[in-house]
Amino acid sequence: NEEQHVLDISFHENQLLAMSLSVNETLVAYLVSPVTSPSQTLVKIRTLNSKSNEIVLPTADLHIANVEWGPLQTDGSNSLFLTAMNSRGHPCAVHACCVDCSTGVQITPLQSIYSNDDNAVMVDVQR
């Protein structure tokens, strides 16, 4: 196996909370929290085939706890799942979008696919 460098993170600026490599190994999604705003989380996506800058995924007012790539779609796009937390810090919802890199990076709007605010239910997405 050949090793590949996928991320450069300045730990003086951001804390890396989660990271996921797409099924076809062309994209990396990662969750960071800026050191200056520890309650804020940013979801970033980077293509591995180019040296282009990362893209920040708009998550509105969602507090994201985890990122996980899902299966390839029939059109070749990659599915991305985000686990969100409620105000108590409990994982309670899953949102999804598709990322297509065939002609630049195009991202569909986030859609809520599951939500449950019952603290007895642990919401998570794993490949």
Short mmCIF file of N, CA, C and O in Angstrom, two decimals:
data_model
loop_
_atom_site.label_atom_id
_atom_site.label_comp_id
_atom_site.label_asym_id
_atom_site.label_seq_id
_atom_site.Cartn_x
_atom_site.Cartn_y
_atom_site.Cartn_z
N ASN A 1 0.83 -1.19 0.00
CA ASN A 1 0.00 0.00 0.00
C ASN A 1 0.87 1.25 0.00
O ASN A 1 1.81 1.35 0.77
N GLU A 2 0.51 2.20 -0.82
CA GLU A 2 1.22 3.45 -0.89
C GLU A 2 0.55 4.47 0.03
O GLU A 2 -0.66 4.65 -0.02
N GLU A 3 1.33 5.12 0.88
CA GLU A 3 0.78 6.13 1.77
C GLU A 3 0.56 7.42 1.00
O GLU A 3 1.31 7.76 0.09
N GLN A 4 -0.49 8.15 1.38
CA GLN A 4 -0.79 9.42 0.73
C GLN A 4 -1.10 10.45 1.81
O GLN A 4 -1.88 10.19 2.73
N HIS A 5 -0.51 11.60 1.68
CA HIS A 5 -0.75 12.72 2.59
C HIS A 5 -2.12 13.32 2.24
O HIS A 5 -2.34 13.71 1.10
N VAL A 6 -3.05 13.39 3.20
CA VAL A 6 -4.39 13.87 2.88
C VAL A 6 -4.76 15.21 3.53
O VAL A 6 -5.63 15.90 3.03
N LEU A 7 -4.12 15.57 4.63
CA LEU A 7 -4.51 16.80 5.34
C LEU A 7 -3.31 17.53 5.93
O LEU A 7 -2.36 16.90 6.37
N ASP A 8 -3.41 18.83 5.93
CA ASP A 8 -2.51 19.69 6.70
C ASP A 8 -3.38 20.50 7.63
O ASP A 8 -4.19 21.30 7.18
N ILE A 9 -3.25 20.26 8.92
CA ILE A 9 -4.05 20.98 9.92
C ILE A 9 -3.09 21.71 10.85
O ILE A 9 -2.16 21.11 11.37
N SER A 10 -3.34 22.98 11.06
CA SER A 10 -2.58 23.73 12.05
C SER A 10 -3.27 23.55 13.39
O SER A 10 -4.38 24.05 13.60
N PHE A 11 -2.63 22.81 14.29
CA PHE A 11 -3.24 22.57 15.59
C PHE A 11 -3.21 23.80 16.48
O PHE A 11 -3.80 23.81 17.54
N HIS A 12 -2.54 24.86 16.01
CA HIS A 12 -2.58 26.13 16.73
C HIS A 12 -3.87 26.89 16.39
O HIS A 12 -4.28 27.78 17.09
N GLU A 13 -4.50 26.51 15.25
CA GLU A 13 -5.71 27.19 14.79
C GLU A 13 -6.97 26.33 14.92
O GLU A 13 -8.05 26.83 15.17
N ASN A 14 -6.84 25.01 14.70
CA ASN A 14 -8.01 24.12 14.67
C ASN A 14 -7.75 22.83 15.42
O ASN A 14 -6.63 22.30 15.39
N GLN A 15 -8.80 22.33 16.04
CA GLN A 15 -8.75 21.00 16.65
C GLN A 15 -9.49 20.05 15.71
O GLN A 15 -10.63 20.30 15.34
N LEU A 16 -8.84 18.96 15.30
CA LEU A 16 -9.46 17.97 14.43
C LEU A 16 -10.35 17.07 15.28
O LEU A 16 -9.89 16.43 16.22
N LEU A 17 -11.65 17.03 14.95
CA LEU A 17 -12.61 16.25 15.74
C LEU A 17 -12.98 14.93 15.07
O LEU A 17 -13.25 13.95 15.75
N ALA A 18 -13.04 14.91 13.75
CA ALA A 18 -13.41 13.70 13.02
C ALA A 18 -12.92 13.82 11.59
O ALA A 18 -12.75 14.92 11.07
N MET A 19 -12.71 12.67 10.94
CA MET A 19 -12.27 12.67 9.56
C MET A 19 -12.76 11.38 8.89
O MET A 19 -12.86 10.35 9.52
N SER A 20 -13.11 11.48 7.59
CA SER A 20 -13.57 10.31 6.86
C SER A 20 -13.08 10.40 5.41
O SER A 20 -13.15 11.46 4.78
N LEU A 21 -12.61 9.28 4.90
CA LEU A 21 -12.15 9.18 3.52
C LEU A 21 -13.26 8.54 2.69
O LEU A 21 -13.85 7.54 3.10
N SER A 22 -13.55 9.13 1.52
CA SER A 22 -14.64 8.60 0.69
C SER A 22 -14.32 7.19 0.20
O SER A 22 -13.17 6.77 0.17
N VAL A 23 -15.36 6.46 -0.18
CA VAL A 23 -15.24 5.07 -0.62
C VAL A 23 -14.25 4.94 -1.77
O VAL A 23 -13.43 4.03 -1.80
N ASN A 24 -14.30 5.88 -2.72
CA ASN A 24 -13.41 5.81 -3.88
C ASN A 24 -12.08 6.52 -3.62
O ASN A 24 -11.26 6.66 -4.52
N GLU A 25 -11.86 6.97 -2.39
CA GLU A 25 -10.62 7.59 -1.93
C GLU A 25 -10.22 8.82 -2.74
O GLU A 25 -9.04 9.09 -2.95
N THR A 26 -11.21 9.60 -3.17
CA THR A 26 -10.94 10.84 -3.90
C THR A 26 -11.23 12.07 -3.06
O THR A 26 -10.83 13.17 -3.43
N LEU A 27 -11.94 11.90 -1.95
CA LEU A 27 -12.35 13.02 -1.10
C LEU A 27 -12.09 12.71 0.36
O LEU A 27 -12.18 11.55 0.78
N VAL A 28 -11.81 13.75 1.12
CA VAL A 28 -11.74 13.62 2.56
C VAL A 28 -12.66 14.69 3.14
O VAL A 28 -12.70 15.82 2.67
N ALA A 29 -13.47 14.28 4.10
CA ALA A 29 -14.32 15.21 4.85
C ALA A 29 -13.80 15.21 6.28
O ALA A 29 -13.45 14.16 6.82
N TYR A 30 -13.74 16.39 6.87
CA TYR A 30 -13.26 16.44 8.23
C TYR A 30 -13.95 17.55 9.00
O TYR A 30 -14.46 18.52 8.43
N LEU A 31 -14.00 17.36 10.30
CA LEU A 31 -14.69 18.26 11.21
C LEU A 31 -13.64 18.91 12.11
O LEU A 31 -12.84 18.21 12.73
N VAL A 32 -13.63 20.23 12.12
CA VAL A 32 -12.68 20.95 12.96
C VAL A 32 -13.41 21.94 13.85
O VAL A 32 -14.52 22.38 13.53
N SER A 33 -12.76 22.27 14.93
CA SER A 33 -13.26 23.30 15.83
C SER A 33 -12.14 24.33 15.98
O SER A 33 -11.04 23.99 16.43
N PRO A 34 -12.40 25.58 15.58
CA PRO A 34 -11.37 26.60 15.73
C PRO A 34 -10.98 26.80 17.20
O PRO A 34 -11.85 26.83 18.07
N VAL A 35 -9.70 26.91 17.46
CA VAL A 35 -9.21 27.08 18.83
C VAL A 35 -9.80 28.34 19.46
O VAL A 35 -10.12 28.36 20.64
N THR A 36 -10.02 29.37 18.65
CA THR A 36 -10.55 30.63 19.17
C THR A 36 -12.05 30.58 19.44
O THR A 36 -12.59 31.42 20.14
N SER A 37 -12.76 29.58 18.85
CA SER A 37 -14.21 29.42 19.05
C SER A 37 -14.53 27.95 19.25
O SER A 37 -15.08 27.29 18.38
N PRO A 38 -14.16 27.38 20.40
CA PRO A 38 -14.30 25.93 20.60
C PRO A 38 -15.73 25.39 20.49
O PRO A 38 -15.92 24.20 20.25
N SER A 39 -16.74 26.24 20.62
CA SER A 39 -18.12 25.75 20.50
C SER A 39 -18.57 25.68 19.04
O SER A 39 -19.61 25.12 18.74
N GLN A 40 -17.78 26.23 18.13
CA GLN A 40 -18.11 26.23 16.70
C GLN A 40 -17.46 25.02 16.03
O GLN A 40 -16.33 24.65 16.35
N THR A 41 -18.19 24.38 15.12
CA THR A 41 -17.62 23.30 14.33
C THR A 41 -17.78 23.62 12.85
O THR A 41 -18.78 24.19 12.44
N LEU A 42 -16.78 23.25 12.07
CA LEU A 42 -16.80 23.46 10.63
C LEU A 42 -16.58 22.13 9.93
O LEU A 42 -15.67 21.37 10.29
N VAL A 43 -17.41 21.83 8.94
CA VAL A 43 -17.22 20.65 8.12
C VAL A 43 -16.50 21.10 6.86
O VAL A 43 -16.95 22.00 6.16
N LYS A 44 -15.36 20.47 6.59
CA LYS A 44 -14.57 20.81 5.41
C LYS A 44 -14.42 19.59 4.52
O LYS A 44 -14.34 18.46 5.01
N ILE A 45 -14.40 19.85 3.21
CA ILE A 45 -14.23 18.79 2.22
C ILE A 45 -13.05 19.16 1.34
O ILE A 45 -12.91 20.31 0.93
N ARG A 46 -12.21 18.18 1.06
CA ARG A 46 -11.04 18.41 0.21
C ARG A 46 -10.93 17.28 -0.80
O ARG A 46 -11.09 16.12 -0.46
N THR A 47 -10.67 17.65 -2.07
CA THR A 47 -10.41 16.63 -3.09
C THR A 47 -8.95 16.22 -2.98
O THR A 47 -8.08 17.06 -2.75
N LEU A 48 -8.69 14.94 -3.14
CA LEU A 48 -7.32 14.45 -3.02
C LEU A 48 -6.59 14.47 -4.35
O LEU A 48 -5.38 14.34 -4.40
N ASN A 49 -7.32 14.62 -5.45
CA ASN A 49 -6.72 14.61 -6.78
C ASN A 49 -6.09 15.94 -7.15
O ASN A 49 -5.39 16.03 -8.15
N SER A 50 -6.37 16.98 -6.39
CA SER A 50 -5.82 18.30 -6.71
C SER A 50 -5.31 18.95 -5.45
O SER A 50 -5.60 18.52 -4.34
N LYS A 51 -4.56 19.98 -5.62
CA LYS A 51 -4.02 20.72 -4.48
C LYS A 51 -4.92 21.91 -4.13
O LYS A 51 -4.50 22.86 -3.49
N SER A 52 -6.17 21.85 -4.57
CA SER A 52 -7.08 22.97 -4.31
C SER A 52 -7.39 23.09 -2.82
O SER A 52 -7.24 22.14 -2.07
N ASN A 53 -7.82 24.26 -2.44
CA ASN A 53 -8.18 24.50 -1.04
C ASN A 53 -9.42 23.70 -0.67
O ASN A 53 -10.19 23.28 -1.52
N GLU A 54 -9.60 23.54 0.61
CA GLU A 54 -10.78 22.83 1.08
C GLU A 54 -12.02 23.71 0.93
O GLU A 54 -11.92 24.92 0.85
N ILE A 55 -13.16 23.04 0.91
CA ILE A 55 -14.45 23.71 0.82
C ILE A 55 -15.13 23.57 2.17
O ILE A 55 -15.16 22.47 2.74
N VAL A 56 -15.66 24.66 2.69
CA VAL A 56 -16.42 24.60 3.94
C VAL A 56 -17.87 24.32 3.59
O VAL A 56 -18.49 25.07 2.82
N LEU A 57 -18.40 23.24 4.12
CA LEU A 57 -19.79 22.85 3.86
C LEU A 57 -20.71 23.70 4.73
O LEU A 57 -20.57 23.72 5.96
N PRO A 58 -21.67 24.41 4.12
CA PRO A 58 -22.60 25.21 4.94
C PRO A 58 -23.50 24.29 5.78
O PRO A 58 -24.17 23.42 5.24
N THR A 59 -23.47 24.48 7.08
CA THR A 59 -24.28 23.64 7.98
C THR A 59 -25.29 24.46 8.78
O THR A 59 -25.85 23.96 9.75
N ALA A 60 -25.50 25.70 8.38
CA ALA A 60 -26.47 26.60 9.05
C ALA A 60 -26.15 26.64 10.54
O ALA A 60 -25.02 26.85 10.92
N ASP A 61 -27.14 26.39 11.37
CA ASP A 61 -26.93 26.46 12.82
C ASP A 61 -26.79 25.08 13.45
O ASP A 61 -26.94 24.91 14.65
N LEU A 62 -26.48 24.07 12.63
CA LEU A 62 -26.32 22.71 13.16
C LEU A 62 -25.00 22.60 13.92
O LEU A 62 -23.98 23.15 13.51
N HIS A 63 -25.01 21.86 15.02
CA HIS A 63 -23.77 21.56 15.74
C HIS A 63 -23.40 20.13 15.36
O HIS A 63 -24.01 19.17 15.83
N ILE A 64 -22.41 19.98 14.48
CA ILE A 64 -22.06 18.69 13.92
C ILE A 64 -21.12 17.94 14.86
O ILE A 64 -20.16 18.50 15.38
N ALA A 65 -21.40 16.64 15.05
CA ALA A 65 -20.59 15.80 15.92
C ALA A 65 -19.68 14.86 15.15
O ALA A 65 -18.64 14.45 15.66
N ASN A 66 -20.08 14.48 13.92
CA ASN A 66 -19.31 13.50 13.18
C ASN A 66 -19.60 13.61 11.69
O ASN A 66 -20.66 14.08 11.29
N VAL A 67 -18.64 13.17 10.87
CA VAL A 67 -18.80 13.10 9.42
C VAL A 67 -18.48 11.68 8.98
O VAL A 67 -17.59 11.03 9.54
N GLU A 68 -19.22 11.18 7.99
CA GLU A 68 -18.97 9.82 7.48
C GLU A 68 -19.42 9.73 6.03
O GLU A 68 -20.55 10.08 5.72
N TRP A 69 -18.52 9.30 5.16
CA TRP A 69 -18.90 9.07 3.77
C TRP A 69 -19.71 7.80 3.68
O TRP A 69 -19.44 6.82 4.38
N GLY A 70 -20.69 7.80 2.81
CA GLY A 70 -21.51 6.63 2.55
C GLY A 70 -21.17 6.06 1.19
O GLY A 70 -20.12 6.36 0.62
N PRO A 71 -22.06 5.29 0.63
CA PRO A 71 -21.80 4.63 -0.65
C PRO A 71 -21.81 5.61 -1.82
O PRO A 71 -22.36 6.70 -1.73
N LEU A 72 -21.18 5.17 -2.90
CA LEU A 72 -21.25 5.94 -4.15
C LEU A 72 -22.67 5.84 -4.68
O LEU A 72 -23.32 4.80 -4.59
N GLN A 73 -23.16 6.93 -5.25
CA GLN A 73 -24.49 6.94 -5.86
C GLN A 73 -24.39 6.42 -7.30
O GLN A 73 -23.29 6.32 -7.86
N THR A 74 -25.51 6.09 -7.90
CA THR A 74 -25.50 5.55 -9.26
C THR A 74 -24.96 6.55 -10.27
O THR A 74 -24.44 6.15 -11.31
N ASP A 75 -25.02 7.85 -9.97
CA ASP A 75 -24.48 8.87 -10.88
C ASP A 75 -22.99 9.13 -10.63
O ASP A 75 -22.39 10.00 -11.25
N GLY A 76 -22.38 8.39 -9.71
CA GLY A 76 -20.95 8.55 -9.42
C GLY A 76 -20.64 9.53 -8.31
O GLY A 76 -19.49 9.66 -7.91
N SER A 77 -21.65 10.23 -7.80
CA SER A 77 -21.40 11.17 -6.70
C SER A 77 -21.23 10.41 -5.38
O SER A 77 -21.64 9.25 -5.25
N ASN A 78 -20.63 11.07 -4.42
CA ASN A 78 -20.38 10.49 -3.10
C ASN A 78 -21.42 10.98 -2.11
O ASN A 78 -21.71 12.18 -2.08
N SER A 79 -21.95 10.09 -1.30
CA SER A 79 -22.90 10.51 -0.27
C SER A 79 -22.12 10.80 1.02
O SER A 79 -21.20 10.07 1.38
N LEU A 80 -22.50 11.89 1.69
CA LEU A 80 -21.86 12.30 2.93
C LEU A 80 -22.92 12.46 4.00
O LEU A 80 -23.95 13.11 3.78
N PHE A 81 -22.68 11.86 5.16
CA PHE A 81 -23.61 11.91 6.28
C PHE A 81 -22.99 12.68 7.44
O PHE A 81 -21.83 12.49 7.78
N LEU A 82 -23.78 13.56 8.04
CA LEU A 82 -23.35 14.36 9.18
C LEU A 82 -24.24 14.04 10.37
O LEU A 82 -25.46 14.08 10.26
N THR A 83 -23.64 13.74 11.50
CA THR A 83 -24.39 13.53 12.73
C THR A 83 -24.41 14.85 13.49
O THR A 83 -23.35 15.44 13.73
N ALA A 84 -25.60 15.31 13.85
CA ALA A 84 -25.75 16.58 14.56
C ALA A 84 -26.14 16.34 16.01
O ALA A 84 -26.75 15.31 16.34
N MET A 85 -25.79 17.30 16.87
CA MET A 85 -26.11 17.23 18.30
C MET A 85 -27.14 18.28 18.66
O MET A 85 -27.20 19.33 18.02
N ASN A 86 -27.90 18.00 19.71
CA ASN A 86 -28.84 19.00 20.22
C ASN A 86 -28.10 19.93 21.18
O ASN A 86 -26.89 19.81 21.38
N SER A 87 -28.82 20.84 21.81
CA SER A 87 -28.20 21.83 22.69
C SER A 87 -27.58 21.20 23.95
O SER A 87 -26.74 21.82 24.59
N ARG A 88 -27.97 19.98 24.25
CA ARG A 88 -27.39 19.27 25.40
C ARG A 88 -26.15 18.46 25.01
O ARG A 88 -25.58 17.76 25.84
N GLY A 89 -25.75 18.51 23.73
CA GLY A 89 -24.58 17.78 23.27
C GLY A 89 -24.84 16.32 22.97
O GLY A 89 -23.92 15.53 22.86
N HIS A 90 -26.11 15.95 22.84
CA HIS A 90 -26.49 14.56 22.56
C HIS A 90 -26.70 14.38 21.05
O HIS A 90 -27.45 15.13 20.43
N PRO A 91 -26.02 13.39 20.42
CA PRO A 91 -26.24 13.13 18.99
C PRO A 91 -27.70 12.77 18.74
O PRO A 91 -28.22 11.83 19.33
N CYS A 92 -28.36 13.56 17.90
CA CYS A 92 -29.81 13.39 17.78
C CYS A 92 -30.33 13.38 16.34
O CYS A 92 -31.51 13.12 16.12
N ALA A 93 -29.48 13.66 15.35
CA ALA A 93 -30.00 13.77 13.98
C ALA A 93 -28.91 13.43 12.97
O ALA A 93 -27.71 13.56 13.25
N VAL A 94 -29.37 13.00 11.79
CA VAL A 94 -28.46 12.73 10.68
C VAL A 94 -28.92 13.55 9.49
O VAL A 94 -30.11 13.59 9.17
N HIS A 95 -27.97 14.22 8.86
CA HIS A 95 -28.21 15.00 7.66
C HIS A 95 -27.32 14.44 6.56
O HIS A 95 -26.24 13.90 6.84
N ALA A 96 -27.75 14.56 5.31
CA ALA A 96 -26.99 13.99 4.20
C ALA A 96 -26.93 14.96 3.02
O ALA A 96 -27.81 15.81 2.85
N CYS A 97 -25.89 14.80 2.22
CA CYS A 97 -25.76 15.52 0.96
C CYS A 97 -24.95 14.65 0.02
O CYS A 97 -24.41 13.62 0.42
N CYS A 98 -24.90 15.04 -1.24
CA CYS A 98 -24.08 14.34 -2.23
C CYS A 98 -23.02 15.29 -2.73
O CYS A 98 -23.28 16.48 -2.92
N VAL A 99 -21.83 14.77 -2.95
CA VAL A 99 -20.71 15.56 -3.44
C VAL A 99 -20.27 14.96 -4.77
O VAL A 99 -19.93 13.78 -4.84
N ASP A 100 -20.30 15.78 -5.81
CA ASP A 100 -19.93 15.33 -7.16
C ASP A 100 -18.69 16.09 -7.60
O ASP A 100 -18.66 17.32 -7.56
N CYS A 101 -17.68 15.35 -8.02
CA CYS A 101 -16.42 15.98 -8.44
C CYS A 101 -16.16 15.78 -9.93
O CYS A 101 -15.04 16.01 -10.39
N SER A 102 -17.16 15.37 -10.69
CA SER A 102 -16.94 15.11 -12.12
C SER A 102 -16.63 16.39 -12.89
O SER A 102 -15.86 16.36 -13.83
N THR A 103 -17.24 17.50 -12.51
CA THR A 103 -16.96 18.80 -13.15
C THR A 103 -16.81 19.85 -12.05
O THR A 103 -17.70 20.63 -11.80
N GLY A 104 -15.69 19.83 -11.37
CA GLY A 104 -15.52 20.70 -10.20
C GLY A 104 -16.21 20.05 -9.02
O GLY A 104 -16.71 18.94 -9.12
N VAL A 105 -16.25 20.73 -7.92
CA VAL A 105 -16.91 20.17 -6.73
C VAL A 105 -18.29 20.79 -6.60
O VAL A 105 -18.43 21.99 -6.44
N GLN A 106 -19.31 19.94 -6.72
CA GLN A 106 -20.69 20.38 -6.55
C GLN A 106 -21.30 19.61 -5.38
O GLN A 106 -21.17 18.39 -5.30
N ILE A 107 -21.98 20.35 -4.50
CA ILE A 107 -22.55 19.76 -3.29
C ILE A 107 -24.03 20.06 -3.25
O ILE A 107 -24.44 21.21 -3.38
N THR A 108 -24.83 19.01 -3.06
CA THR A 108 -26.27 19.23 -2.93
C THR A 108 -26.56 19.80 -1.54
O THR A 108 -25.77 19.61 -0.61
N PRO A 109 -27.67 20.50 -1.38
CA PRO A 109 -28.02 21.03 -0.05
C PRO A 109 -28.22 19.89 0.96
O PRO A 109 -28.64 18.79 0.60
N LEU A 110 -27.90 20.16 2.21
CA LEU A 110 -28.11 19.18 3.27
C LEU A 110 -29.59 18.87 3.42
O LEU A 110 -30.42 19.77 3.37
N GLN A 111 -29.89 17.59 3.63
CA GLN A 111 -31.26 17.17 3.90
C GLN A 111 -31.28 16.37 5.20
O GLN A 111 -30.41 15.52 5.42
N SER A 112 -32.26 16.65 6.03
CA SER A 112 -32.42 15.87 7.25
C SER A 112 -33.00 14.51 6.88
O SER A 112 -34.01 14.43 6.19
N ILE A 113 -32.33 13.44 7.33
CA ILE A 113 -32.84 12.10 7.01
C ILE A 113 -33.29 11.34 8.25
O ILE A 113 -33.98 10.34 8.14
N TYR A 114 -32.90 11.82 9.44
CA TYR A 114 -33.36 11.18 10.68
C TYR A 114 -33.19 12.16 11.82
O TYR A 114 -32.19 12.88 11.90
N SER A 115 -34.14 12.17 12.74
CA SER A 115 -34.05 13.02 13.92
C SER A 115 -34.79 12.36 15.07
O SER A 115 -35.89 11.83 14.89
N ASN A 116 -34.18 12.35 16.26
CA ASN A 116 -34.80 11.79 17.45
C ASN A 116 -34.17 12.48 18.65
O ASN A 116 -32.99 12.30 18.92
N ASP A 117 -34.94 13.26 19.40
CA ASP A 117 -34.41 14.02 20.52
C ASP A 117 -34.50 13.28 21.85
O ASP A 117 -34.27 13.84 22.90
N ASP A 118 -34.81 11.98 21.79
CA ASP A 118 -34.90 11.15 23.00
C ASP A 118 -33.48 10.80 23.44
O ASP A 118 -32.74 10.16 22.69
N ASN A 119 -33.07 11.20 24.65
CA ASN A 119 -31.72 10.92 25.12
C ASN A 119 -31.43 9.44 25.27
O ASN A 119 -30.27 9.04 25.40
N ALA A 120 -32.45 8.59 25.27
CA ALA A 120 -32.24 7.15 25.34
C ALA A 120 -31.79 6.58 23.99
O ALA A 120 -31.33 5.45 23.91
N VAL A 121 -31.92 7.38 22.91
CA VAL A 121 -31.55 6.93 21.58
C VAL A 121 -30.22 7.56 21.19
O VAL A 121 -30.07 8.77 21.21
N MET A 122 -29.25 6.71 20.86
CA MET A 122 -27.94 7.20 20.40
C MET A 122 -27.93 7.18 18.88
O MET A 122 -28.10 6.13 18.27
N VAL A 123 -27.78 8.35 18.27
CA VAL A 123 -27.80 8.47 16.82
C VAL A 123 -26.35 8.49 16.32
O VAL A 123 -25.53 9.27 16.82
N ASP A 124 -26.03 7.64 15.34
CA ASP A 124 -24.69 7.57 14.80
C ASP A 124 -24.75 6.98 13.41
O ASP A 124 -25.69 6.25 13.07
N VAL A 125 -23.76 7.29 12.58
CA VAL A 125 -23.65 6.72 11.24
C VAL A 125 -22.26 6.12 11.13
O VAL A 125 -21.27 6.79 11.45
N GLN A 126 -22.19 4.88 10.70
CA GLN A 126 -20.91 4.22 10.49
C GLN A 126 -20.95 3.45 9.19
O GLN A 126 -22.00 2.95 8.80
N ARG A 127 -19.82 3.39 8.55
CA ARG A 127 -19.72 2.66 7.29
C ARG A 127 -19.52 1.19 7.56
O ARG A 127 -18.87 0.75 8.40
#
